[in-house]
Amino acid sequence: MSSRKKTVVVTGGAGFLGSHLCDRFLAEDMKVFCVDNLITGNLLNIEHLKDERNFRFIQHDISKEFRLGDKVDYVLHFASPASPVDYLNYPIPTLKVGALGSHITLGLAKLKKARYLLASTSEVYGDPQVHPQKESYWGHVNPIGPRGVYDEAKRFAEAITMAYYRYHGLDTRIVRIFNTYGPRMRINDGRVVPNFIHQALYHKPLTVYGRGTQTRSFCYYTDLIEGIVRLLKSNVTMPINIGNADEFTILRFAQLVVRLSHTQSKIVYQSLPQDDPKQRQPDITLAKRYLRWSPKVKLEDGLKKTIRWFEGRLSTAGVGGRKKI
Ligand code: UDP
C-alpha cells in the first residue's frame, strides 16, 4: 500500500481563512500547496510555515492557467477579496477569481480526480428577505450594485461547481460562509471587526454605518475551520451554511468592542453603504444534522482573543501599538 501523503491545494492560502486551513491540513499530516497572488493575502500569515517540509507556497493569480505536476486529493478554492472595501477596490479581480478562478480550480480537480470545495458566502443571499437564511433560499441580490461583483461571482461559482458535479461527476462541496473573525484578518480590510478593534485600540471613534440597527452573526475562525473540514470529509454535495447563529445589531457589537477593549472611544454614525444587508443570520440546521457541527466559541471570548492578537500585531508591526491616554 502506498504511503503517499494526502495532498491539498488551497487557493487564497495566504489569506485569513486560507492560512488557517493550511495550518489545519499540515497538522493532519497532509501536503499543502498554498496558492495566492497576495493582492489581499499576506505572507505574514504563512511565515511560520515557510520551513515546513510539507508546505509549498506558489505566488500565482488563480484566474490564470495553473498547472501542478503532483497528485492532488483535495482542491479548496478560497481565493477572493472578501471584504466589501476590498471588492470595491478590486471589482474586476473579484469577478475574475470567482468566475475564471473557479473554472480553473474545478478543471484542476477534474484532471486530478480530486475532491473540490468552494468557499461561497452568505452574500449569495444578498439583502435577504427571508430570515434566518436557509440554504433553500435563492437570495435577493442587486447584480449591478457595488456588491454585485462579489455576490454574482460567488453565485456563478456555485453554479459552475454544481455543473461540474452534475455534468462531470466531480466530487464537490460548497460552504456558504457567514461573517467570520479572528487572528490574521487584515487590520485595514475595512470589515467591521478589524475596523472597530483598530479604532478602539487607538481610542478613535467607532464608525457605525447607518443607525447600527443592521444585524450580523459572528463566527470565530476555529469554529468555522472545523465546520469546513467536516464538510470536506462528509458526503454532502449541496451547499451548507457555516456560521454562528447568535445575531447582534452592529450598534450592540460596537458597544461590546468598546467594553472589551477598555477604550475611551465614542461611537459616531456614518452613512450606510449601498445595498448593505439589513439582517443576516445563518440557519445552521443542516450543518448540525449532517456534519454534527455547531459553533462553540462565544462572541465575547473570541473577541477578547482577537483584540489581544491585533494588539500584538500592531505593536510588532511598528505602527505605534496601543496609544496611552
Ligand atoms: N460596518 C460599520 N462600521 C464599519 C464597518 C462596517 O458599521 O466601520 C457595518 C457594515 O455597514 C455592515 C456590518 O458592519 O452592516 C458588517 O460589515 P462588514 O464590512 O464586516 O461585512 P458584511 O457583513 O457587510 O459583508
Short mmCIF file of C-alpha atoms and ligand atoms in Angstrom, two decimals:
data_model
loop_
_atom_site.label_atom_id
_atom_site.label_comp_id
_atom_site.label_asym_id
_atom_site.label_seq_id
_atom_site.Cartn_x
_atom_site.Cartn_y
_atom_site.Cartn_z
CA MET A 1 0.00 0.00 0.00
CA SER A 2 1.29 3.46 -0.87
CA SER A 3 2.18 5.77 2.00
CA ARG A 4 1.75 8.89 -0.11
CA LYS A 5 0.51 11.78 1.98
CA LYS A 6 -2.86 13.28 1.12
CA THR A 7 -2.26 16.42 -0.89
CA VAL A 8 -4.35 19.56 -0.83
CA VAL A 9 -4.33 22.75 -2.88
CA VAL A 10 -5.64 25.82 -1.03
CA THR A 11 -6.18 28.91 -3.17
CA GLY A 12 -6.16 32.12 -1.17
CA GLY A 13 -3.89 30.19 1.19
CA ALA A 14 -2.15 33.33 2.44
CA GLY A 15 -5.45 34.94 3.41
CA PHE A 16 -7.26 34.94 6.73
CA LEU A 17 -9.17 31.67 6.38
CA GLY A 18 -6.89 30.08 3.78
CA SER A 19 -3.86 30.29 6.06
CA HIS A 20 -5.76 28.73 8.96
CA LEU A 21 -6.80 25.91 6.63
CA CYS A 22 -3.15 25.38 5.65
CA ASP A 23 -2.28 25.07 9.36
CA ARG A 24 -5.06 22.57 9.90
CA PHE A 25 -4.12 20.34 6.95
CA LEU A 26 -0.43 20.36 7.93
CA ALA A 27 -1.47 19.36 11.44
CA GLU A 28 -3.29 16.42 9.82
CA ASP A 29 0.00 15.45 8.14
CA MET A 30 -1.09 16.44 4.67
CA LYS A 31 0.99 18.02 1.95
CA VAL A 32 -0.19 21.58 1.28
CA PHE A 33 0.15 23.71 -1.85
CA CYS A 34 -0.80 27.25 -0.95
CA VAL A 35 -1.63 29.43 -3.96
CA ASP A 36 -2.11 33.17 -3.57
CA ASN A 37 -1.44 36.28 -5.67
CA LEU A 38 -1.15 38.36 -2.48
CA ILE A 39 -3.46 41.18 -3.56
CA THR A 40 -5.33 40.84 -0.30
CA GLY A 41 -3.45 37.88 1.18
CA ASN A 42 -0.42 38.45 3.39
CA LEU A 43 2.85 36.49 3.56
CA LEU A 44 2.94 37.18 7.31
CA ASN A 45 0.02 34.75 7.66
CA ILE A 46 2.13 31.85 6.39
CA GLU A 47 5.58 32.96 7.51
CA HIS A 48 5.64 30.33 10.26
CA LEU A 49 5.17 27.63 7.59
CA LYS A 50 7.98 28.54 5.23
CA ASP A 51 10.36 25.85 6.51
CA GLU A 52 7.72 23.12 6.77
CA ARG A 53 8.65 20.18 4.58
CA ASN A 54 5.05 19.53 3.55
CA PHE A 55 4.23 23.13 2.69
CA ARG A 56 4.79 24.96 -0.57
CA PHE A 57 3.76 28.50 -1.40
CA ILE A 58 3.10 29.36 -5.05
CA GLN A 59 2.55 33.03 -5.85
CA HIS A 60 0.05 32.92 -8.67
CA ASP A 61 -3.17 34.58 -9.82
CA ILE A 62 -5.57 31.62 -9.96
CA SER A 63 -7.72 33.45 -12.54
CA LYS A 64 -4.94 32.46 -14.96
CA GLU A 65 -3.91 28.99 -16.13
CA PHE A 66 -2.43 26.84 -13.37
CA ARG A 67 -0.59 23.55 -13.63
CA LEU A 68 0.72 21.23 -10.99
CA GLY A 69 2.69 18.02 -11.61
CA ASP A 70 1.82 16.39 -8.29
CA LYS A 71 -1.09 14.16 -7.42
CA VAL A 72 -3.85 16.08 -5.64
CA ASP A 73 -6.58 14.76 -3.36
CA TYR A 74 -8.39 17.97 -2.44
CA VAL A 75 -8.78 21.41 -4.01
CA LEU A 76 -10.20 24.19 -1.84
CA HIS A 77 -10.96 27.43 -3.67
CA PHE A 78 -10.71 30.23 -1.12
CA ALA A 79 -9.07 32.93 -3.23
CA SER A 80 -11.07 36.17 -3.42
CA PRO A 81 -11.13 39.63 -1.96
CA ALA A 82 -13.71 39.09 0.78
CA SER A 83 -14.44 42.44 2.38
CA PRO A 84 -16.79 45.00 0.84
CA VAL A 85 -13.97 47.58 0.80
CA ASP A 86 -11.60 45.15 -0.93
CA TYR A 87 -14.02 44.09 -3.58
CA LEU A 88 -14.89 47.71 -4.30
CA ASN A 89 -11.16 48.36 -4.75
CA TYR A 90 -10.70 45.23 -6.89
CA PRO A 91 -14.00 44.76 -8.71
CA ILE A 92 -12.63 43.03 -11.79
CA PRO A 93 -10.16 40.70 -10.00
CA THR A 94 -13.09 39.78 -7.70
CA LEU A 95 -15.29 38.86 -10.66
CA LYS A 96 -12.43 37.02 -12.33
CA VAL A 97 -11.38 34.94 -9.36
CA GLY A 98 -14.98 33.92 -8.68
CA ALA A 99 -15.64 33.07 -12.33
CA LEU A 100 -12.36 32.19 -14.09
CA GLY A 101 -10.66 31.10 -10.86
CA SER A 102 -13.50 28.71 -10.09
CA HIS A 103 -13.34 27.31 -13.64
CA ILE A 104 -9.58 26.80 -13.41
CA THR A 105 -9.67 25.16 -9.97
CA LEU A 106 -12.58 22.93 -10.99
CA GLY A 107 -10.57 21.91 -14.05
CA LEU A 108 -7.62 21.09 -11.80
CA ALA A 109 -9.80 18.98 -9.51
CA LYS A 110 -11.30 17.16 -12.52
CA LEU A 111 -7.87 16.45 -14.01
CA LYS A 112 -6.52 15.18 -10.69
CA LYS A 113 -9.75 13.36 -9.73
CA ALA A 114 -9.67 15.37 -6.53
CA ARG A 115 -12.50 16.40 -4.23
CA TYR A 116 -13.37 20.08 -4.65
CA LEU A 117 -14.61 22.53 -2.02
CA LEU A 118 -15.83 26.00 -2.96
CA ALA A 119 -15.76 28.83 -0.44
CA SER A 120 -19.08 30.50 -1.06
CA THR A 121 -20.69 33.14 1.08
CA SER A 122 -23.79 34.42 2.82
CA GLU A 123 -23.60 37.20 0.21
CA VAL A 124 -25.33 34.84 -2.23
CA TYR A 125 -28.47 35.69 -0.20
CA GLY A 126 -27.88 39.43 -0.85
CA ASP A 127 -30.03 41.71 1.32
CA PRO A 128 -32.22 38.80 2.40
CA GLN A 129 -36.00 38.93 2.61
CA VAL A 130 -36.11 35.62 4.44
CA HIS A 131 -34.76 35.38 7.97
CA PRO A 132 -32.78 33.45 9.13
CA GLN A 133 -31.31 32.30 5.85
CA LYS A 134 -31.74 28.64 4.92
CA GLU A 135 -29.78 27.04 2.10
CA SER A 136 -33.02 26.67 0.13
CA TYR A 137 -33.45 30.48 -0.08
CA TRP A 138 -32.49 31.84 -3.51
CA GLY A 139 -31.50 35.28 -2.33
CA HIS A 140 -32.14 38.93 -3.09
CA VAL A 141 -29.09 40.31 -4.88
CA ASN A 142 -28.64 43.53 -6.83
CA PRO A 143 -26.47 42.39 -9.75
CA ILE A 144 -25.42 45.90 -10.78
CA GLY A 145 -24.83 47.40 -7.34
CA PRO A 146 -21.36 47.80 -5.78
CA ARG A 147 -21.55 44.42 -4.02
CA GLY A 148 -22.72 42.67 -7.21
CA VAL A 149 -19.13 41.95 -8.25
CA TYR A 150 -18.69 39.64 -5.28
CA ASP A 151 -22.21 38.33 -4.91
CA GLU A 152 -22.66 37.44 -8.55
CA ALA A 153 -19.15 35.99 -8.88
CA LYS A 154 -19.90 33.66 -5.97
CA ARG A 155 -23.32 32.78 -7.38
CA PHE A 156 -21.64 31.93 -10.69
CA ALA A 157 -19.02 29.93 -8.76
CA GLU A 158 -21.78 27.89 -7.11
CA ALA A 159 -23.48 27.35 -10.47
CA ILE A 160 -20.32 26.14 -12.21
CA THR A 161 -19.46 23.93 -9.23
CA MET A 162 -22.88 22.27 -9.45
CA ALA A 163 -22.44 21.93 -13.23
CA TYR A 164 -19.13 20.09 -12.72
CA TYR A 165 -20.85 17.92 -10.12
CA ARG A 166 -23.79 17.07 -12.37
CA TYR A 167 -22.13 17.00 -15.78
CA HIS A 168 -18.65 15.70 -14.98
CA GLY A 169 -19.49 13.78 -11.83
CA LEU A 170 -16.90 15.78 -9.89
CA ASP A 171 -16.95 15.23 -6.14
CA THR A 172 -17.85 18.73 -4.92
CA ARG A 173 -18.72 20.59 -1.71
CA ILE A 174 -19.96 24.16 -1.25
CA VAL A 175 -19.70 26.04 2.03
CA ARG A 176 -21.63 29.29 2.48
CA ILE A 177 -19.53 31.21 4.95
CA PHE A 178 -21.19 33.80 7.19
CA ASN A 179 -19.31 36.64 8.93
CA THR A 180 -16.18 35.20 10.49
CA TYR A 181 -13.50 36.90 12.57
CA GLY A 182 -10.25 36.21 14.37
CA PRO A 183 -6.47 36.47 14.15
CA ARG A 184 -4.98 37.15 10.67
CA MET A 185 -7.76 39.40 9.43
CA ARG A 186 -6.14 42.40 7.78
CA ILE A 187 -6.32 45.39 10.09
CA ASN A 188 -7.22 47.65 7.16
CA ASP A 189 -9.55 45.33 5.25
CA GLY A 190 -12.46 47.61 6.08
CA ARG A 191 -14.64 44.97 7.70
CA VAL A 192 -16.43 45.77 10.88
CA VAL A 193 -14.32 43.60 13.19
CA PRO A 194 -10.86 44.96 12.27
CA ASN A 195 -12.25 48.49 11.86
CA PHE A 196 -13.81 48.63 15.33
CA ILE A 197 -10.88 46.93 17.06
CA HIS A 198 -8.36 49.20 15.35
CA GLN A 199 -10.39 52.27 16.23
CA ALA A 200 -10.85 51.11 19.83
CA LEU A 201 -7.16 50.35 20.34
CA TYR A 202 -6.28 53.87 19.17
CA HIS A 203 -9.13 55.47 21.16
CA LYS A 204 -10.65 56.78 17.94
CA PRO A 205 -14.40 56.93 17.42
CA LEU A 206 -16.01 53.68 16.29
CA THR A 207 -17.67 54.30 12.91
CA VAL A 208 -21.12 52.74 12.96
CA TYR A 209 -22.69 52.85 9.50
CA GLY A 210 -26.34 53.83 9.35
CA ARG A 211 -28.09 53.71 12.72
CA GLY A 212 -26.38 50.45 13.58
CA THR A 213 -29.68 48.56 13.54
CA GLN A 214 -28.49 46.18 10.80
CA THR A 215 -27.54 42.77 12.17
CA ARG A 216 -24.74 40.26 11.69
CA SER A 217 -23.89 36.94 13.33
CA PHE A 218 -20.19 36.47 14.02
CA CYS A 219 -18.37 33.14 13.98
CA TYR A 220 -14.91 32.63 15.47
CA TYR A 221 -12.46 31.21 12.95
CA THR A 222 -11.74 27.98 14.89
CA ASP A 223 -15.40 27.01 14.71
CA LEU A 224 -15.57 27.87 11.04
CA ILE A 225 -12.46 25.85 10.12
CA GLU A 226 -13.86 22.84 11.98
CA GLY A 227 -17.13 23.15 10.05
CA ILE A 228 -15.31 23.36 6.72
CA VAL A 229 -13.15 20.33 7.44
CA ARG A 230 -16.22 18.33 8.49
CA LEU A 231 -17.98 19.33 5.28
CA LEU A 232 -14.93 18.38 3.22
CA LYS A 233 -14.86 14.93 4.81
CA SER A 234 -18.64 14.43 4.58
CA ASN A 235 -20.63 13.27 1.58
CA VAL A 236 -22.85 16.38 1.48
CA THR A 237 -22.81 17.84 -2.02
CA MET A 238 -25.43 20.56 -1.59
CA PRO A 239 -24.42 23.99 -0.21
CA ILE A 240 -24.16 24.17 3.58
CA ASN A 241 -24.28 27.31 5.74
CA ILE A 242 -21.47 27.56 8.28
CA GLY A 243 -21.64 30.42 10.75
CA ASN A 244 -22.71 31.37 14.22
CA ALA A 245 -26.42 31.89 14.72
CA ASP A 246 -26.10 34.45 17.57
CA GLU A 247 -27.32 37.67 15.95
CA PHE A 248 -26.26 41.15 17.08
CA THR A 249 -27.03 44.65 15.87
CA ILE A 250 -23.92 46.47 14.74
CA LEU A 251 -24.52 49.10 17.43
CA ARG A 252 -24.55 46.43 20.13
CA PHE A 253 -21.46 44.91 18.60
CA ALA A 254 -19.71 48.32 18.75
CA GLN A 255 -20.64 48.66 22.42
CA LEU A 256 -19.20 45.21 23.12
CA VAL A 257 -15.89 46.09 21.41
CA VAL A 258 -15.73 49.31 23.46
CA ARG A 259 -16.28 47.39 26.70
CA LEU A 260 -13.84 44.58 25.96
CA SER A 261 -11.02 46.82 24.79
CA HIS A 262 -11.30 49.26 27.73
CA THR A 263 -11.16 52.19 25.35
CA GLN A 264 -12.15 55.82 25.66
CA SER A 265 -13.64 55.67 22.15
CA LYS A 266 -17.06 57.16 21.42
CA ILE A 267 -19.42 55.90 18.75
CA VAL A 268 -20.05 58.03 15.65
CA TYR A 269 -22.56 57.41 12.90
CA GLN A 270 -21.70 57.45 9.19
CA SER A 271 -23.78 56.80 6.11
CA LEU A 272 -24.80 53.24 5.35
CA PRO A 273 -23.13 51.81 2.23
CA GLN A 274 -25.42 50.99 -0.69
CA ASP A 275 -27.12 47.56 -0.55
CA ASP A 276 -25.75 46.82 2.93
CA PRO A 277 -27.77 43.78 4.09
CA LYS A 278 -30.18 44.79 6.87
CA GLN A 279 -30.10 41.48 8.65
CA ARG A 280 -28.09 38.31 8.45
CA GLN A 281 -28.28 35.12 10.45
CA PRO A 282 -27.49 31.62 9.26
CA ASP A 283 -29.92 28.78 9.69
CA ILE A 284 -27.47 26.03 10.62
CA THR A 285 -29.93 23.15 10.92
CA LEU A 286 -28.31 21.27 8.04
CA ALA A 287 -24.76 21.66 9.41
CA LYS A 288 -25.97 20.37 12.77
CA ARG A 289 -27.81 17.46 11.20
CA TYR A 290 -25.33 16.30 8.56
CA LEU A 291 -21.98 17.41 9.98
CA ARG A 292 -22.81 17.16 13.69
CA TRP A 293 -21.32 20.63 13.85
CA SER A 294 -22.26 23.69 15.83
CA PRO A 295 -20.18 26.68 16.90
CA LYS A 296 -18.62 26.57 20.37
CA VAL A 297 -16.92 29.95 20.87
CA LYS A 298 -18.97 32.77 22.39
CA LEU A 299 -18.59 36.17 20.75
CA GLU A 300 -17.17 37.73 23.90
CA ASP A 301 -14.44 35.05 24.24
CA GLY A 302 -13.50 35.14 20.56
CA LEU A 303 -13.42 38.93 20.55
CA LYS A 304 -11.10 39.08 23.56
CA LYS A 305 -8.64 36.78 21.78
CA THR A 306 -8.94 38.77 18.57
CA ILE A 307 -8.36 42.09 20.34
CA ARG A 308 -5.25 40.65 22.02
CA TRP A 309 -3.96 39.39 18.68
CA PHE A 310 -4.48 42.78 16.98
CA GLU A 311 -2.68 44.50 19.86
CA GLY A 312 0.29 42.20 19.29
CA ARG A 313 0.31 42.67 15.55
CA LEU A 314 0.05 46.45 15.83
CA SER A 315 2.96 46.66 18.24
CA THR A 316 5.24 44.26 16.32
CA ALA A 317 4.33 45.94 13.02
CA GLY A 318 5.95 49.07 14.43
CA VAL A 319 2.94 51.17 13.72
CA GLY A 320 2.71 52.52 17.19
CA GLY A 321 0.87 49.81 19.09
CA ARG A 322 -1.72 50.97 21.53
CA LYS A 323 -1.57 54.64 22.39
CA LYS A 324 -1.51 55.56 26.04
CA ILE A 325 -4.03 58.17 27.05
N1 UDP B 1 -19.87 48.45 9.45
C1 UDP B 1 -19.92 49.53 10.30
N2 UDP B 1 -18.77 50.22 10.51
C2 UDP B 1 -17.57 49.89 9.96
C3 UDP B 1 -17.52 48.76 9.09
C4 UDP B 1 -18.70 48.07 8.85
O1 UDP B 1 -20.97 49.87 10.85
O2 UDP B 1 -16.56 50.57 10.22
C5 UDP B 1 -21.10 47.68 9.23
C6 UDP B 1 -21.45 47.45 7.76
O3 UDP B 1 -22.21 48.54 7.28
C7 UDP B 1 -22.25 46.17 7.85
C8 UDP B 1 -21.64 45.42 9.02
O4 UDP B 1 -20.91 46.38 9.76
O5 UDP B 1 -23.61 46.45 8.15
C9 UDP B 1 -20.69 44.31 8.60
O6 UDP B 1 -19.82 44.85 7.64
P1 UDP B 1 -18.57 44.08 7.06
O7 UDP B 1 -17.85 45.03 6.17
O8 UDP B 1 -17.80 43.46 8.16
O9 UDP B 1 -19.13 42.88 6.19
P2 UDP B 1 -20.53 42.49 5.53
O10 UDP B 1 -21.19 41.65 6.55
O11 UDP B 1 -21.34 43.72 5.21
O12 UDP B 1 -20.12 41.76 4.33
#
